[in-house]
Structures are given as C-alpha cells and as structure tokens.
DNA sequence: GCCGTTTTCGGCCCGACTGTTTTCAGTCG
C-alpha cells in the first residue's frame, strides 16, 4: 500500500461527494489530506503500523481521516468509498471532463436523466433531451456534442518538456505585437511541474483585442473555446488547452503571481494579505480601494512582508515560512551543471559512439561525463557481460587519449536483479570509475523484496549511485512500492548518491523525494540518461525538478568539479 | 472534515466568464 493509493481513495471520495453536493469544506478536507499524503516520503503504512506514531500529527489529518487511513492500510478498502461507488457509477465521474460540466450539472444529468457514461450523454444530447432540463439550454447541448469525443481522451497531462516549448512559441509571437508590453507563461508550466494540464499565458496590454485576435489566428490554435473581454480559452492542435489573460500593465505582477499559482500557495498569500488588512487579487494588493502593489511580482510579495519566491517553490510546502525567515535557497541553474554521469552509446542501445557522445557533451560545455551502458540483464538493449564491458572500457581509454578538454569516466548502468544480486561480479564493478545501480525488472515485487534489492545495491561498496530510484514512468507506470524514508537512511549510512534522472518521462527522483534526500545530506546527481547527442539536452528538465526540490548548487554532486565529485564518492 | 495566543464553534480565497436567467448559479483557474 503506497501513499498514492491511500491518496487516490480520498481523491475519488472527494469527487463523488462533490457530485452528491456535500459540504465543500468537507470535500476540501479530503483533497487536502490526499495532497498531504503525496507530499511525504515516509510510508503512511509504516506510521499506521507503529504504535508510537500518530497519524493525526500529519497536516490536514484529524480524528476521522486518521481512522480512514488506518482502515485503508489494514484492509486495502474504504467502506464509505465503496458505498458511494455503488450509488454513483464510475462513468459519471468521466462527465466532469466535459468543459463547463461541474459536479452540480453532472448531478442533474445523473439524477434526472440517469445518464451514467459519456456515451449516454452524447446520445441524450443528440436526442435533444439535455436542452430541456432546467439550467441547461441549446448552447450547453451543442457544447457537449462538440466536446464529448475529445473528453473521452481528455484528462491527460502533457510532459513539461513538450508543453513548455509550445507555450514559448505563443509567448514570443504575442511579445512581437505593438500593443503588448509584457508576456509570460504562467501556471504549472512556470512552476516547472513535471507535467502540465493546460497552458496559461499572461499579457500586459492596454488593449486586449490585438493579443486575443493574434492567439485566435495562431497556426497552433485549433479552436476558440471561450472569449471574453480579457480572457480567452483555446484548444491547440496538440490537444492541450491554453488560457490567455490580458491585464493592465500596472497589474501585470499581481496577475503573474496569481496565475502562476499554485492554488495552495495563493490561498496562503491571500490569507496573509487579509491578516494585514489588505486584499490580494489578480489586479494587485489593495488597502481599501488604494492599489499598494501590482506592477511586479516582487512588489506583491513585499506588500505582504515577504521576499520574492521562485515559482518552482510555490506549492505551500514550507516556502512561505522559509521566505519569512529569509531562508530561501539559491536554486540550482542549468549552467551550474558541470558533468553528466549517465549516458549510452552504440555499445548497447545508444545511437552514437563514445567519441560522438564525448564531443557533444564537450560542445554543451560539460567538463566530464560517464559512459554508462547497460549490463547484460537488459537483453533487448544488448546489455554487456563482464568481458564485453572490459572491452568497452578499453575503447573508452582509447577515446580518452584522443578527445581532450573533457574527462570520460568508465561507467556502467548495472541492473539490480530480481533476486537482489547485481548483474555483474564485484571484481568487475571494482574496476569501474562510476557505477549506477538500477531496478529495471520486477518492479511489481512486494515491498520487502524491493527493499532487499535496493539495500543490497546500497551496501555494495562499488555502487556510486542509485539511478532512477523508483522506476516510475510518468503517466504510464507507478514506481516500485517502498518506504522511501528507509531507503534514504540506508543510502545516507553507506554514502551512496541518488539520481534525478532528467528524462522527461522519468524525472525520478521526484521533487519531494529529492528534497528528502537533501535533508539527509545525500548528494544528488542529475543525469540525462542520453541515448544520443540530442538526448544530452534533457538535463534542463532534471534541473527544473531539482529546483522544485529546493536544491542548491552544493546539494548536487555534478554541479561541482570532477575532483569534488570524487571527494563525495565513498571510498572504494 | 480540519483547525485554534480571538480554540471546542464558526470559520475555511477570489474574480471572470458562460449560459440561462431576468438577477444569478455553476464552472473554472
């Protein structure tokens, strides 16, 4: 039972309660509890099983929710949820994905027409039965017919690495307009979340029409979903939706702060304004009717007695308290990265030679790299056995002599096998400059076996780092079940580093686990896992993840020199 | 359903836009 499993019970319960019209604050309590569970690294099951610990010490968890967590952990089920599920079929929740359809309207469709799936909603709309309902009309019915097919596929989030460049294209186009003074991408994209639901673009202009027309006619835009005086919502050809907001120049900072979010961060900010007798909204900070701040984000934060907070930290996970203490970290930047310690070549499943990868890395400004091809267990990637690996290393030695200006480490990405042994013998690993140990197979094994495997790798004196520690693939595959706090303790005890794998579909460690590793003094390594020269460019997304974790240059081992890196490796 | 030097009740952030209303509820971010 992982924290995310418990959290998803509460999220589903909140959705169902919303359709039932329950007290909104009660619904919020369930969502906030889910959030709280997702924000911790320690397994909630461990706490629930420890008589000396109290679930009610967790933020947003009181008497009722702690009992519910205990039930879920003990039985894997939550009776209240199962009861609601029998009342409200799963297809009803799908209806929430239709634009303009919230819990109230879905409740009407379910309650009066007894519709229980998107397909049934479509049929009812085709028959004209929906426009006859009170509170519904022709436009609602047309909107349903227009969007119902897309809604079947909706709800998907897009990798930051895909979304951000699209948003940037639009931003640049808007910035070229005469009427536009400033343009920024806001929302989760600006916070550099690993995935983005929709895009928010903010523009400062005295006249909103030119910017809205420009977006409506942009080749990336497929449909205008809604358009008002200052706000426009469109669907891009990629399927992503984008909101454009146009605000006066004097309000741009407040609007940027507001639309960057997160919602949770903003709630605390507005409460803070209230406590000071002020009001904060997207137009500024107001003392009565008087505008106190609004043109810049910096001024908005100062108006509530805080320094500016980097967008990546704005999740209400302690950043406001840190800002109050003037203890915000100076976040890592992509330029700080001096080495890349995870990449593949044609020796296994890469597309470029050792030399090409080294030359490309040098052109990226890197000072050192590790060549880390797969070990033999990864047969589909043509993984290397001991003999092949030693030959590969000799080839690296030859390239070392030819290519100057960059250090090349002889590395290996060694599988941690299902039986908790390593895929290569100790004497081979001992000859490596850099060993990444990883889980590729058997990720569904029970927690105890996953722990056994990770601990055996951590205890092996030749292992430098655990690569993509959870093994998750974002949106496709959950990571292995583990109490990450226990893994952290072992890694800290044995001097093993942990990787943030920068590939957009991995970003593993995630931000929360990376921050927890930092708190235990474990050096973090951010690696591209490149399989081609172009793959080296994903480093920036790993840096985004590190920034969200609040990491500084000194927290990241490959943001230092190679000598410094060696100094932080445990002695072999 | 949670929370608390205003604590066991009464709060819990704020505004734009849409569609269906005839002054506003629902949705969205």
CSV table of N, CA and C in Angstrom, one decimal, chain A residues 120-226:
chain,number,residue,atom,x,y,z
A,120,UNK,N,-23.6,7.9,-23.1
A,120,UNK,CA,-25.1,8.1,-22.9
A,120,UNK,C,-25.4,9.6,-22.9
A,121,UNK,N,-24.4,10.4,-22.5
A,121,UNK,CA,-24.6,11.9,-22.5
A,121,UNK,C,-24.7,12.3,-24.0
A,122,UNK,N,-23.8,11.7,-24.8
A,122,UNK,CA,-23.8,12.1,-26.2
A,122,UNK,C,-25.1,11.8,-26.9
A,123,UNK,N,-25.6,10.6,-26.6
A,123,UNK,CA,-26.9,10.2,-27.2
A,123,UNK,C,-28.0,11.1,-26.7
A,124,UNK,N,-28.1,11.4,-25.4
A,124,UNK,CA,-29.1,12.3,-24.9
A,124,UNK,C,-29.1,13.6,-25.6
A,125,UNK,N,-27.8,14.1,-25.8
A,125,UNK,CA,-27.7,15.4,-26.4
A,125,UNK,C,-28.2,15.4,-27.9
A,126,UNK,N,-27.8,14.3,-28.6
A,126,UNK,CA,-28.3,14.1,-30.0
A,126,UNK,C,-29.8,14.1,-30.0
A,127,UNK,N,-30.4,13.5,-29.0
A,127,UNK,CA,-31.9,13.4,-29.0
A,127,UNK,C,-32.6,14.7,-28.5
A,128,UNK,N,-31.7,15.7,-28.1
A,128,UNK,CA,-32.3,17.0,-27.6
A,128,UNK,C,-32.9,16.9,-26.2
A,129,UNK,N,-32.5,15.9,-25.5
A,129,UNK,CA,-33.1,15.8,-24.2
A,129,UNK,C,-32.5,16.6,-23.1
A,130,UNK,N,-31.2,17.0,-23.4
A,130,UNK,CA,-30.5,17.8,-22.4
A,130,UNK,C,-30.9,19.2,-22.3
A,131,UNK,N,-31.2,19.8,-23.5
A,131,UNK,CA,-31.6,21.2,-23.5
A,131,UNK,C,-32.9,21.5,-22.9
A,132,UNK,N,-33.7,20.4,-22.6
A,132,UNK,CA,-35.0,20.6,-22.0
A,132,UNK,C,-34.9,20.7,-20.5
A,133,UNK,N,-33.7,20.3,-19.9
A,133,UNK,CA,-33.5,20.3,-18.5
A,133,UNK,C,-33.4,21.8,-18.0
A,134,UNK,N,-33.9,22.0,-16.7
A,134,UNK,CA,-33.7,23.3,-16.1
A,134,UNK,C,-32.3,23.6,-15.8
A,135,UNK,N,-31.8,24.8,-16.2
A,135,UNK,CA,-30.4,25.1,-16.0
A,135,UNK,C,-29.6,24.8,-17.2
A,136,UNK,N,-30.1,24.0,-18.2
A,136,UNK,CA,-29.4,23.7,-19.4
A,136,UNK,C,-30.1,24.4,-20.6
A,137,UNK,N,-29.4,24.5,-21.7
A,137,UNK,CA,-30.0,25.1,-22.8
A,137,UNK,C,-29.4,24.6,-24.1
A,138,UNK,N,-29.7,25.3,-25.2
A,138,UNK,CA,-29.2,24.9,-26.5
A,138,UNK,C,-27.7,24.9,-26.5
A,139,UNK,N,-27.1,26.0,-26.0
A,139,UNK,CA,-25.7,26.1,-26.1
A,139,UNK,C,-24.9,25.0,-25.3
A,140,UNK,N,-25.5,24.7,-24.1
A,140,UNK,CA,-24.9,23.6,-23.4
A,140,UNK,C,-24.9,22.3,-24.2
A,141,UNK,N,-26.0,22.0,-24.8
A,141,UNK,CA,-26.2,20.8,-25.6
A,141,UNK,C,-25.2,20.8,-26.7
A,142,UNK,N,-25.1,21.9,-27.4
A,142,UNK,CA,-24.2,22.0,-28.6
A,142,UNK,C,-22.7,21.8,-28.1
A,143,UNK,N,-22.4,22.4,-26.9
A,143,UNK,CA,-21.1,22.3,-26.4
A,143,UNK,C,-20.7,20.9,-26.0
A,144,UNK,N,-21.7,20.2,-25.5
A,144,UNK,CA,-21.5,18.8,-25.2
A,144,UNK,C,-21.2,18.0,-26.4
A,145,UNK,N,-22.0,18.2,-27.5
A,145,UNK,CA,-21.8,17.4,-28.7
A,145,UNK,C,-20.4,17.8,-29.3
A,146,UNK,N,-20.0,19.0,-29.2
A,146,UNK,CA,-18.7,19.5,-29.7
A,146,UNK,C,-17.5,18.8,-29.0
A,147,UNK,N,-17.7,18.6,-27.7
A,147,UNK,CA,-16.5,18.2,-26.9
A,147,UNK,C,-16.5,16.8,-26.4
A,148,UNK,N,-17.6,16.1,-26.6
A,148,UNK,CA,-17.7,14.8,-26.0
A,148,UNK,C,-16.7,13.8,-26.4
A,149,UNK,N,-16.4,13.9,-27.7
A,149,UNK,CA,-15.4,12.9,-28.2
A,149,UNK,C,-14.0,13.2,-27.7
A,150,UNK,N,-13.6,14.5,-27.6
A,150,UNK,CA,-12.4,14.9,-27.1
A,150,UNK,C,-12.3,14.6,-25.6
A,151,UNK,N,-13.4,14.7,-24.9
A,151,UNK,CA,-13.5,14.4,-23.4
A,151,UNK,C,-13.1,13.0,-23.1
A,152,UNK,N,-13.4,12.1,-24.0
A,152,UNK,CA,-13.1,10.7,-23.8
A,152,UNK,C,-11.6,10.5,-23.7
A,153,UNK,N,-10.9,11.3,-24.5
A,153,UNK,CA,-9.4,11.2,-24.4
A,153,UNK,C,-8.8,12.2,-23.4
A,154,UNK,N,-9.6,13.2,-22.9
A,154,UNK,CA,-9.1,14.3,-22.1
A,154,UNK,C,-8.6,13.8,-20.7
A,155,UNK,N,-8.2,14.7,-19.9
A,155,UNK,CA,-7.8,14.4,-18.6
A,155,UNK,C,-6.3,14.0,-18.6
A,156,UNK,N,-5.7,14.0,-19.8
A,156,UNK,CA,-4.3,13.6,-19.8
A,156,UNK,C,-3.5,14.9,-19.6
A,157,UNK,N,-2.3,14.7,-19.0
A,157,UNK,CA,-1.4,15.8,-18.8
A,157,UNK,C,-0.2,15.6,-19.8
A,158,UNK,N,0.4,16.7,-20.1
A,158,UNK,CA,1.5,16.7,-21.0
A,158,UNK,C,2.8,16.9,-20.3
A,159,UNK,N,3.9,16.2,-20.8
A,159,UNK,CA,5.2,16.4,-20.2
A,159,UNK,C,5.6,17.9,-20.3
A,160,UNK,N,6.2,18.4,-19.3
A,160,UNK,CA,6.7,19.7,-19.3
A,160,UNK,C,7.6,20.0,-20.5
A,161,UNK,N,8.4,19.0,-20.9
A,161,UNK,CA,9.3,19.2,-22.0
A,161,UNK,C,8.6,19.3,-23.3
A,162,UNK,N,7.4,18.9,-23.4
A,162,UNK,CA,6.6,19.0,-24.6
A,162,UNK,C,5.8,20.3,-24.5
A,163,UNK,N,5.2,20.6,-23.4
A,163,UNK,CA,4.3,21.8,-23.2
A,163,UNK,C,5.1,23.1,-23.3
A,164,UNK,N,6.2,23.1,-22.6
A,164,UNK,CA,6.9,24.4,-22.4
A,164,UNK,C,7.3,25.1,-23.7
A,165,UNK,N,7.9,24.3,-24.6
A,165,UNK,CA,8.3,24.9,-25.9
A,165,UNK,C,7.1,25.4,-26.7
A,166,UNK,N,5.9,24.7,-26.6
A,166,UNK,CA,4.7,25.2,-27.3
A,166,UNK,C,4.3,26.6,-26.8
A,167,UNK,N,4.3,26.6,-25.5
A,167,UNK,CA,3.8,27.9,-24.8
A,167,UNK,C,4.8,29.0,-25.2
A,168,UNK,N,6.1,28.7,-25.2
A,168,UNK,CA,7.1,29.7,-25.5
A,168,UNK,C,6.9,30.3,-26.9
A,169,UNK,N,6.5,29.4,-27.9
A,169,UNK,CA,6.3,29.9,-29.3
A,169,UNK,C,5.2,30.9,-29.3
A,170,UNK,N,4.1,30.7,-28.5
A,170,UNK,CA,3.0,31.6,-28.5
A,170,UNK,C,3.4,32.9,-27.8
A,171,UNK,N,4.2,32.7,-26.7
A,171,UNK,CA,4.6,33.9,-25.9
A,171,UNK,C,5.4,34.8,-26.8
A,172,UNK,N,6.3,34.3,-27.5
A,172,UNK,CA,7.2,35.1,-28.4
A,172,UNK,C,6.4,35.8,-29.4
A,173,UNK,N,5.4,35.1,-30.0
A,173,UNK,CA,4.5,35.7,-31.0
A,173,UNK,C,3.8,36.9,-30.4
A,174,UNK,N,3.2,36.7,-29.2
A,174,UNK,CA,2.5,37.8,-28.6
A,174,UNK,C,3.4,39.0,-28.2
A,175,UNK,N,4.6,38.7,-27.8
A,175,UNK,CA,5.5,39.7,-27.4
A,175,UNK,C,5.9,40.6,-28.6
A,176,UNK,N,5.7,40.1,-29.8
A,176,UNK,CA,6.1,40.9,-31.0
A,176,UNK,C,5.0,42.0,-31.3
A,177,UNK,N,3.8,41.8,-30.7
A,177,UNK,CA,2.7,42.8,-31.0
A,177,UNK,C,3.0,44.1,-30.4
A,178,UNK,N,2.6,45.2,-31.1
A,178,UNK,CA,2.9,46.6,-30.7
A,178,UNK,C,2.1,46.8,-29.4
A,179,UNK,N,1.0,46.3,-29.2
A,179,UNK,CA,0.1,46.6,-28.0
A,179,UNK,C,0.6,45.8,-26.8
A,180,UNK,N,1.4,44.9,-27.0
A,180,UNK,CA,1.8,44.0,-25.8
A,180,UNK,C,3.1,44.5,-25.2
A,181,UNK,N,3.0,44.8,-23.9
A,181,UNK,CA,4.2,45.3,-23.2
A,181,UNK,C,5.0,44.2,-22.6
A,182,UNK,N,4.3,43.2,-22.0
A,182,UNK,CA,5.0,42.0,-21.4
A,182,UNK,C,4.1,40.8,-21.7
A,183,UNK,N,4.8,39.7,-21.8
A,183,UNK,CA,4.1,38.4,-21.9
A,183,UNK,C,4.9,37.3,-21.2
A,184,UNK,N,4.2,36.5,-20.4
A,184,UNK,CA,4.8,35.5,-19.7
A,184,UNK,C,3.9,34.2,-19.7
A,185,UNK,N,4.6,33.1,-19.7
A,185,UNK,CA,3.9,31.8,-19.4
A,185,UNK,C,3.7,31.7,-17.9
A,186,UNK,N,2.5,31.4,-17.5
A,186,UNK,CA,2.3,31.3,-16.0
A,186,UNK,C,1.9,29.8,-15.7
A,187,UNK,N,1.2,29.6,-14.7
A,187,UNK,CA,0.6,28.3,-14.3
A,187,UNK,C,1.7,27.3,-14.0
A,188,UNK,N,1.3,26.0,-14.1
A,188,UNK,CA,2.2,24.9,-13.7
A,188,UNK,C,3.4,24.8,-14.6
A,189,UNK,N,3.3,25.4,-15.8
A,189,UNK,CA,4.4,25.4,-16.7
A,189,UNK,C,5.5,26.3,-16.1
A,190,UNK,N,5.1,27.4,-15.6
A,190,UNK,CA,6.1,28.3,-15.0
A,190,UNK,C,6.7,27.7,-13.7
A,191,UNK,N,5.9,27.0,-13.0
A,191,UNK,CA,6.4,26.3,-11.8
A,191,UNK,C,7.2,25.1,-12.1
A,192,UNK,N,7.3,24.8,-13.4
A,192,UNK,CA,8.1,23.7,-13.9
A,192,UNK,C,7.6,22.3,-13.3
A,193,UNK,N,6.3,22.2,-13.1
A,193,UNK,CA,5.8,20.9,-12.7
A,193,UNK,C,6.2,19.9,-13.8
A,194,UNK,N,6.3,18.6,-13.4
A,194,UNK,CA,6.8,17.6,-14.3
A,194,UNK,C,5.8,17.3,-15.5
A,195,UNK,N,4.5,17.5,-15.2
A,195,UNK,CA,3.5,17.5,-16.3
A,195,UNK,C,2.6,18.8,-16.2
A,196,UNK,N,2.0,19.1,-17.3
A,196,UNK,CA,1.2,20.3,-17.4
A,196,UNK,C,-0.1,19.9,-17.9
A,197,UNK,N,-1.2,20.4,-17.2
A,197,UNK,CA,-2.6,20.1,-17.6
A,197,UNK,C,-3.0,21.0,-18.7
A,198,UNK,N,-2.9,22.3,-18.5
A,198,UNK,CA,-3.2,23.3,-19.6
A,198,UNK,C,-2.2,24.4,-19.4
A,199,UNK,N,-2.1,25.3,-20.5
A,199,UNK,CA,-1.1,26.3,-20.5
A,199,UNK,C,-1.8,27.7,-20.2
A,200,UNK,N,-1.1,28.5,-19.4
A,200,UNK,CA,-1.6,29.8,-19.1
A,200,UNK,C,-0.6,30.8,-19.6
A,201,UNK,N,-1.1,31.7,-20.4
A,201,UNK,CA,-0.2,32.8,-21.0
A,201,UNK,C,-0.8,34.1,-20.5
A,202,UNK,N,0.0,35.0,-20.0
A,202,UNK,CA,-0.4,36.2,-19.5
A,202,UNK,C,0.3,37.4,-20.3
A,203,UNK,N,-0.6,38.4,-20.6
A,203,UNK,CA,-0.1,39.5,-21.4
A,203,UNK,C,-0.4,40.8,-20.7
A,204,UNK,N,0.5,41.8,-20.7
A,204,UNK,CA,0.2,43.1,-20.2
A,204,UNK,C,0.0,44.0,-21.4
A,205,UNK,N,-1.2,44.6,-21.5
A,205,UNK,CA,-1.5,45.4,-22.7
A,205,UNK,C,-2.7,46.3,-22.3
A,206,UNK,N,-2.7,47.5,-22.9
A,206,UNK,CA,-3.8,48.4,-22.6
A,206,UNK,C,-5.1,48.0,-23.4
A,207,UNK,N,-4.8,47.4,-24.5
A,207,UNK,CA,-5.9,47.0,-25.4
A,207,UNK,C,-5.8,45.5,-25.6
A,208,UNK,N,-6.9,44.7,-25.2
A,208,UNK,CA,-6.8,43.3,-25.2
A,208,UNK,C,-7.0,42.6,-26.6
A,209,UNK,N,-7.7,43.4,-27.4
A,209,UNK,CA,-8.2,42.8,-28.7
A,209,UNK,C,-7.1,42.2,-29.6
A,210,UNK,N,-6.0,43.0,-29.7
A,210,UNK,CA,-5.0,42.5,-30.7
A,210,UNK,C,-4.4,41.2,-30.2
A,211,UNK,N,-4.1,41.1,-28.9
A,211,UNK,CA,-3.5,39.8,-28.4
A,211,UNK,C,-4.5,38.7,-28.6
A,212,UNK,N,-5.7,38.9,-28.3
A,212,UNK,CA,-6.7,37.8,-28.4
A,212,UNK,C,-6.9,37.4,-29.9
A,213,UNK,N,-6.9,38.4,-30.8
A,213,UNK,CA,-7.0,38.1,-32.2
A,213,UNK,C,-5.8,37.3,-32.7
A,214,UNK,N,-4.7,37.7,-32.2
A,214,UNK,CA,-3.4,37.1,-32.6
A,214,UNK,C,-3.4,35.6,-32.2
A,215,UNK,N,-3.8,35.3,-31.0
A,215,UNK,CA,-3.9,34.0,-30.5
A,215,UNK,C,-4.9,33.1,-31.3
A,216,UNK,N,-6.1,33.7,-31.5
A,216,UNK,CA,-7.2,33.0,-32.2
A,216,UNK,C,-6.7,32.6,-33.6
A,217,UNK,N,-5.9,33.4,-34.2
A,217,UNK,CA,-5.5,33.1,-35.6
A,217,UNK,C,-4.1,32.3,-35.6
A,218,UNK,N,-3.6,32.1,-34.5
A,218,UNK,CA,-2.2,31.4,-34.5
A,218,UNK,C,-2.4,30.0,-35.1
A,219,UNK,N,-1.4,29.6,-35.9
A,219,UNK,CA,-1.4,28.3,-36.5
A,219,UNK,C,-1.5,27.1,-35.5
A,220,UNK,N,-1.0,27.3,-34.3
A,220,UNK,CA,-1.0,26.2,-33.3
A,220,UNK,C,-2.4,26.1,-32.7
A,221,UNK,N,-3.3,27.0,-33.0
A,221,UNK,CA,-4.6,27.0,-32.3
A,221,UNK,C,-5.7,26.4,-33.3
A,222,UNK,N,-6.4,25.5,-32.7
A,222,UNK,CA,-7.4,24.7,-33.5
A,222,UNK,C,-8.8,25.3,-33.3
A,223,UNK,N,-9.1,25.7,-32.0
A,223,UNK,CA,-10.5,26.1,-31.7
A,223,UNK,C,-10.4,27.2,-30.6
A,224,UNK,N,-11.3,28.1,-30.7
A,224,UNK,CA,-11.5,29.1,-29.6
A,224,UNK,C,-12.7,28.5,-28.8
A,225,UNK,N,-12.4,28.2,-27.5
A,225,UNK,CA,-13.5,27.6,-26.6
A,225,UNK,C,-14.3,28.6,-25.9
A,226,UNK,N,-13.7,29.8,-25.6
A,226,UNK,CA,-14.4,30.8,-24.9
A,226,UNK,C,-13.6,32.1,-25.1
